[in-house]
Amino acid sequence: MFVSFLSFRIRTLQISHRFGMPSVIPLLLAALLAAQNVRAQNLSAQDHASRGISLVREGKLPEAEQELREAVRVGAGVASYRAQLGSILGLQGMWSEALESFQKAIDLAPENLDFRRETAAVQWQLGLMSSAEKNLQYVLARHPDDPGAVLLLGLVKERNGDYTSAAELLDSQFELVISQPDRTVALFHSVVRSGQRDKITKIVDALKVRANDKLWASAIVRCAQIATMTGDLHTSQTLFAWISDDNPERPAAGVQLANLLYSRGEVSQAREFLLQLAQQGVMSADLQTLLGNCFESEHQPSLAMQAYQRAIELNPSRVDYYEAPISLLLDLGKTNDALALVNRALAIAPTDARPWLWKGQVDLRKHAYKEAMESYTRAGRLDSSKADATLGVAAVYFISGQNDAAIAHYKAGIAQFPNDARLYVACAAMLLASPDSPKLQAEAKNLLQKAVKLAPQSAEAHYQLGQLALQQNRLKDAEAEFSLSLQSDPHRSKAHFALSVVYRRMGRTDDATRQFAIYQDLKRAEESGTSAAMTAAEKP
Amino acid sequence: MKPFRTSPTRVDSPNQTNATWSRRRFLHALSAVGLGHFLLPRPARAAAPPKPIFSDVTAEAGIIWRHFNGFSPDRYLIETMGGGVGLFDFDDDGWLDIFLLNGGETPRGRSEKPLQNALYRNLGNGKFVDVAAQAGLNLVKNYGMGVAVADFDNDGHQDIFITGFPNCTLYHNNGNGTFTDITADAGLQNAGRWASSAAWFDYDRDGFLDLVVCNYAEFSFEGVAPKCEYLKVRTYCEQRAYKGMPLTIYHNNRNGTFTDVSRSSGLDQFVGRALGVVAIDIDDDGWPDLFVARDASPNLLLLNKHDGTFVDAGLEAEIAFDSNGNAKAGMGVDAGDLNGDGRPDVVVTNFNFEFHSLFLNRGSFPFEDWTRASHLAGFTRSDVGWGVKLVDFDNDGLLDLIIVNGHVIEVIEALQSQVKYKERPLLLHNLGNAVFEDVTSKAGPAFSQDYLARGLAIGDLDNDGAPDAIFTCIGERPVLLRNNVGQKNSWIGLRLVGVTSNRDAIGARLTLRVADRKLVRWVTGGSSYLSSHDKRVLFGLGNLPANHPVEVEIVWPNGEAQIARSLQINRYHQIVEQVRKAK
């Protein structure tokens, strides 16, 4: 029913959303059929309609539109002319007018299933999913096996986030789906999001066959990105391999894939991949930043710094790229260099809260607590929507030894930002670190449990819950929490240490020894950065 | 201020009675016969203010010596670390004397006058006189750190081992008020190392004291010192700027010489920044173990394996690191039974915001971190602690805590509003079950002043049964504290003399049972920071009636047990090790 030549037209239209417009040729055919049943006194209207259809075939859509408008004017009571006009308007991307025209067709012929189906297509295009679904359910109630309606309903479900239904519907029309890139992407997305990974292979196989078809290039990129976003590394790598070097979307997709590798702890693989992309001429600040992250993870701060500098050079006016190098310089104890970079960021974006947050960090490191307080306060005024400034101010209180003030500030922050898990975690950590912590355990536990509900992946929340369990000698609970913490962040020496303590108490000596060895390695790496700072002229 | 009492309470065997009168008893007796009111000052109508727990008697004792640390623009870390003191009876006259070890000069920190150590001889009347020159102890041969006193050759006289950089020194007590430097002959130079605390203990139970030496860090006055700043002010670098060193342990060959057995004992593998050490039988197997406090290095619990080797059980005991896997800045350490269960517990002083640690020995691993439950965390949050001693200052039978503090960063007050550069000492009273209350405000004027305190030694300088104290201060005079309250409760003191065990009986365990209480004390080696203490053991007995005799079980270092019966309280007794005849 849907023909491919119309997709060529569709790409000439500026469609902001992902998927193309289903073909309206069947609509036109239906409209034509309807037109042939009109009485003879509307022959001039019919002439206009016929001429319009011919013009469509010639690709002369504005002229075709004029003909159909005339047909509608002369034959106002003929539903098919309205439908045909709607199709032509749709082909030109005039979706709202198209919908209006189709609605009037339905008003004139409410039982026409074709009109309903095409109206649903336009409604889907306009994002009117509920209305589209109503029309499609009308069609399917009378014609359950209507392939077009099934397919379109699948697309609607996909857009609505009902991925399970979408996957089922689209998969039932697999041959139709894989005839068009956008539908294939919709199916892939639905299958991945609904966890029906068993269906991925046949989609990937279908894409493989079409890998060299330029019409499918964008779809392959999008499927690769979906796989990356949902953490399917293998599929992501497979699809990425089919993205041609000259595809303008390849760099971004590549960086996303590298990011997935990095987040999986495959740091060296991510680094290699990024270097390959860079050697292939990809000039991307995001790439350089991620490359810097890789070098940092591998404890190569000089190389990391070079990568971060390149990112800034590629896009010096974007403040985002300053964060990582500033953080690294602080870790290295190069506070003055960090401050210089902060000042550059401030010059670029003086009303952006982030440089002020970074300045606060630098001030803290220089023990300039008054300045740190001013910096964080200013950041809070510039952006009161996030808790970062609140966290900063509380940190100033904490580092300067004013624990009670820090706790009070965290609690105020929780009231203001009840959904920011970091505040709960930081407050709980402060309570547990205080001299009176035995009396405060219940309160700390309550805060941590809330943090975990908000951020189930919070490594620190699970770590602190583990410490609570350990203090109460609930060893199984402690083991579980520390393990969860390490799942989120396997590089935290303290979590490995704590787990070694648990295992030692359990009598699992070998496990304890292994965890302690990991802790020692990580601690040495952490302290080598600290000792680099120690030998600097400035004190950390 | 009142001088020390003039009663030379002798240390006798249980069979001798001592009718010596203290001044106080004399005056009371006069009063009882009605004569006192002629001689005693008329009591004032208003009640006299309560005496502070401790009085600062430094000046009236005649102690004028001052520590020199070689303070220099280069800020060598050693400048802020030293200050050892030893309390011991060097001339066997029954009165504890005071040895004060000087620091030393640095390349750009020179003294206008020649530096001297001090040996203050106790005259028995509250006064002291410096006889270091006559004794041969006055010369500052190295940069001095710590003092460890013991009778290493069992000749009945206390010898002195001095730690420091770049060498250590052993002085043999000649028994006539003089000392001889026998370091080279003895083989105890510990050459090239920066040594801190040391402890005498008989690790192989052969009856002769061996020696463990804590070494702090790789160090030199040559080259450029690590440069660190706070707020653009040059200051001392953190300890992590200096690499740690292994421990040294010497075996006493019983002929005046020692053998370095660091390697064969396994102690040389423990590389870190060791500052404090106490030798005590932690696991109650009759063999002395070592607890080593280390600075930003994991603490060590070295268990004696009875074969000349040690194994570190720090991880099993959970005393090596804090809960986050960080090694605290362990400086001073002491061990004793804080909760009355008969097992030695451990206190370690640390840096500000780390809390000084208290580990309860539960008889199995892990120890229980009792830092917060004891309230020690709250009391010590802002302090940088050094010398620490478990001492029953009020003789109620519970061991209390004295801790001396002082920071290292001169500008710390500009960085941390709640931390001070010079800090006050702490006096913490044990309420039972190792929970403490802070009685510093009642401790006396010395406890309301701020110091850069370091070493702390405890001893009964006036033989009145109330333990006194002395602590050292960087670049300043020490502070000598007389205890005013311990005499109000009953007490008993024991001086042990080993025969087959080492003469000082270091390693002995004493148990006193009275009513429903069991008091356990040890003669430990080392403890506190850089300091050496009165080896007599005091038991506080609370309000036990004066005519209530007690008995004490002694387990000597060689493992043999002995019971001393019918001991009169409120006096010292000398207990000599019974030697069982061979069958």
PDB file of N, CA and C in Angstrom, chain B residues 1-3 55-57 60 445 482:
ATOM      1  N   MET B   1      51.689  27.704  96.009  1.00  0.00           N
ATOM      2  CA  MET B   1      51.336  26.313  95.781  1.00  0.00           C
ATOM      3  C   MET B   1      52.095  25.429  96.754  1.00  0.00           C
ATOM      4  N   LYS B   2      51.458  24.340  97.137  1.00  0.00           N
ATOM      5  CA  LYS B   2      52.097  23.465  98.098  1.00  0.00           C
ATOM      6  C   LYS B   2      53.162  22.644  97.402  1.00  0.00           C
ATOM      7  N   PRO B   3      54.277  22.421  98.089  1.00  0.00           N
ATOM      8  CA  PRO B   3      55.310  21.576  97.487  1.00  0.00           C
ATOM      9  C   PRO B   3      54.882  20.132  97.558  1.00  0.00           C
ATOM     10  N   SER B  55      47.947  20.418  89.832  1.00  0.00           N
ATOM     11  CA  SER B  55      48.562  21.742  89.962  1.00  0.00           C
ATOM     12  C   SER B  55      49.824  21.775  89.119  1.00  0.00           C
ATOM     13  N   ASP B  56      50.029  22.900  88.470  1.00  0.00           N
ATOM     14  CA  ASP B  56      51.266  23.087  87.695  1.00  0.00           C
ATOM     15  C   ASP B  56      52.358  23.503  88.659  1.00  0.00           C
ATOM     16  N   VAL B  57      53.277  22.594  88.901  1.00  0.00           N
ATOM     17  CA  VAL B  57      54.347  22.877  89.873  1.00  0.00           C
ATOM     18  C   VAL B  57      55.701  23.005  89.176  1.00  0.00           C
ATOM     19  N   GLU B  60      57.852  25.935  90.732  1.00  0.00           N
ATOM     20  CA  GLU B  60      58.292  25.706  92.115  1.00  0.00           C
ATOM     21  C   GLU B  60      59.175  24.487  92.227  1.00  0.00           C
ATOM     22  N   PRO B 445      44.612  24.893  86.275  1.00  0.00           N
ATOM     23  CA  PRO B 445      44.953  25.967  85.339  1.00  0.00           C
ATOM     24  C   PRO B 445      45.786  25.490  84.151  1.00  0.00           C
ATOM     25  N   ARG B 482      51.291  18.104  89.498  1.00  0.00           N
ATOM     26  CA  ARG B 482      51.134  17.324  90.723  1.00  0.00           C
ATOM     27  C   ARG B 482      49.674  16.975  90.895  1.00  0.00           C
TER      28      ARG B 482
END
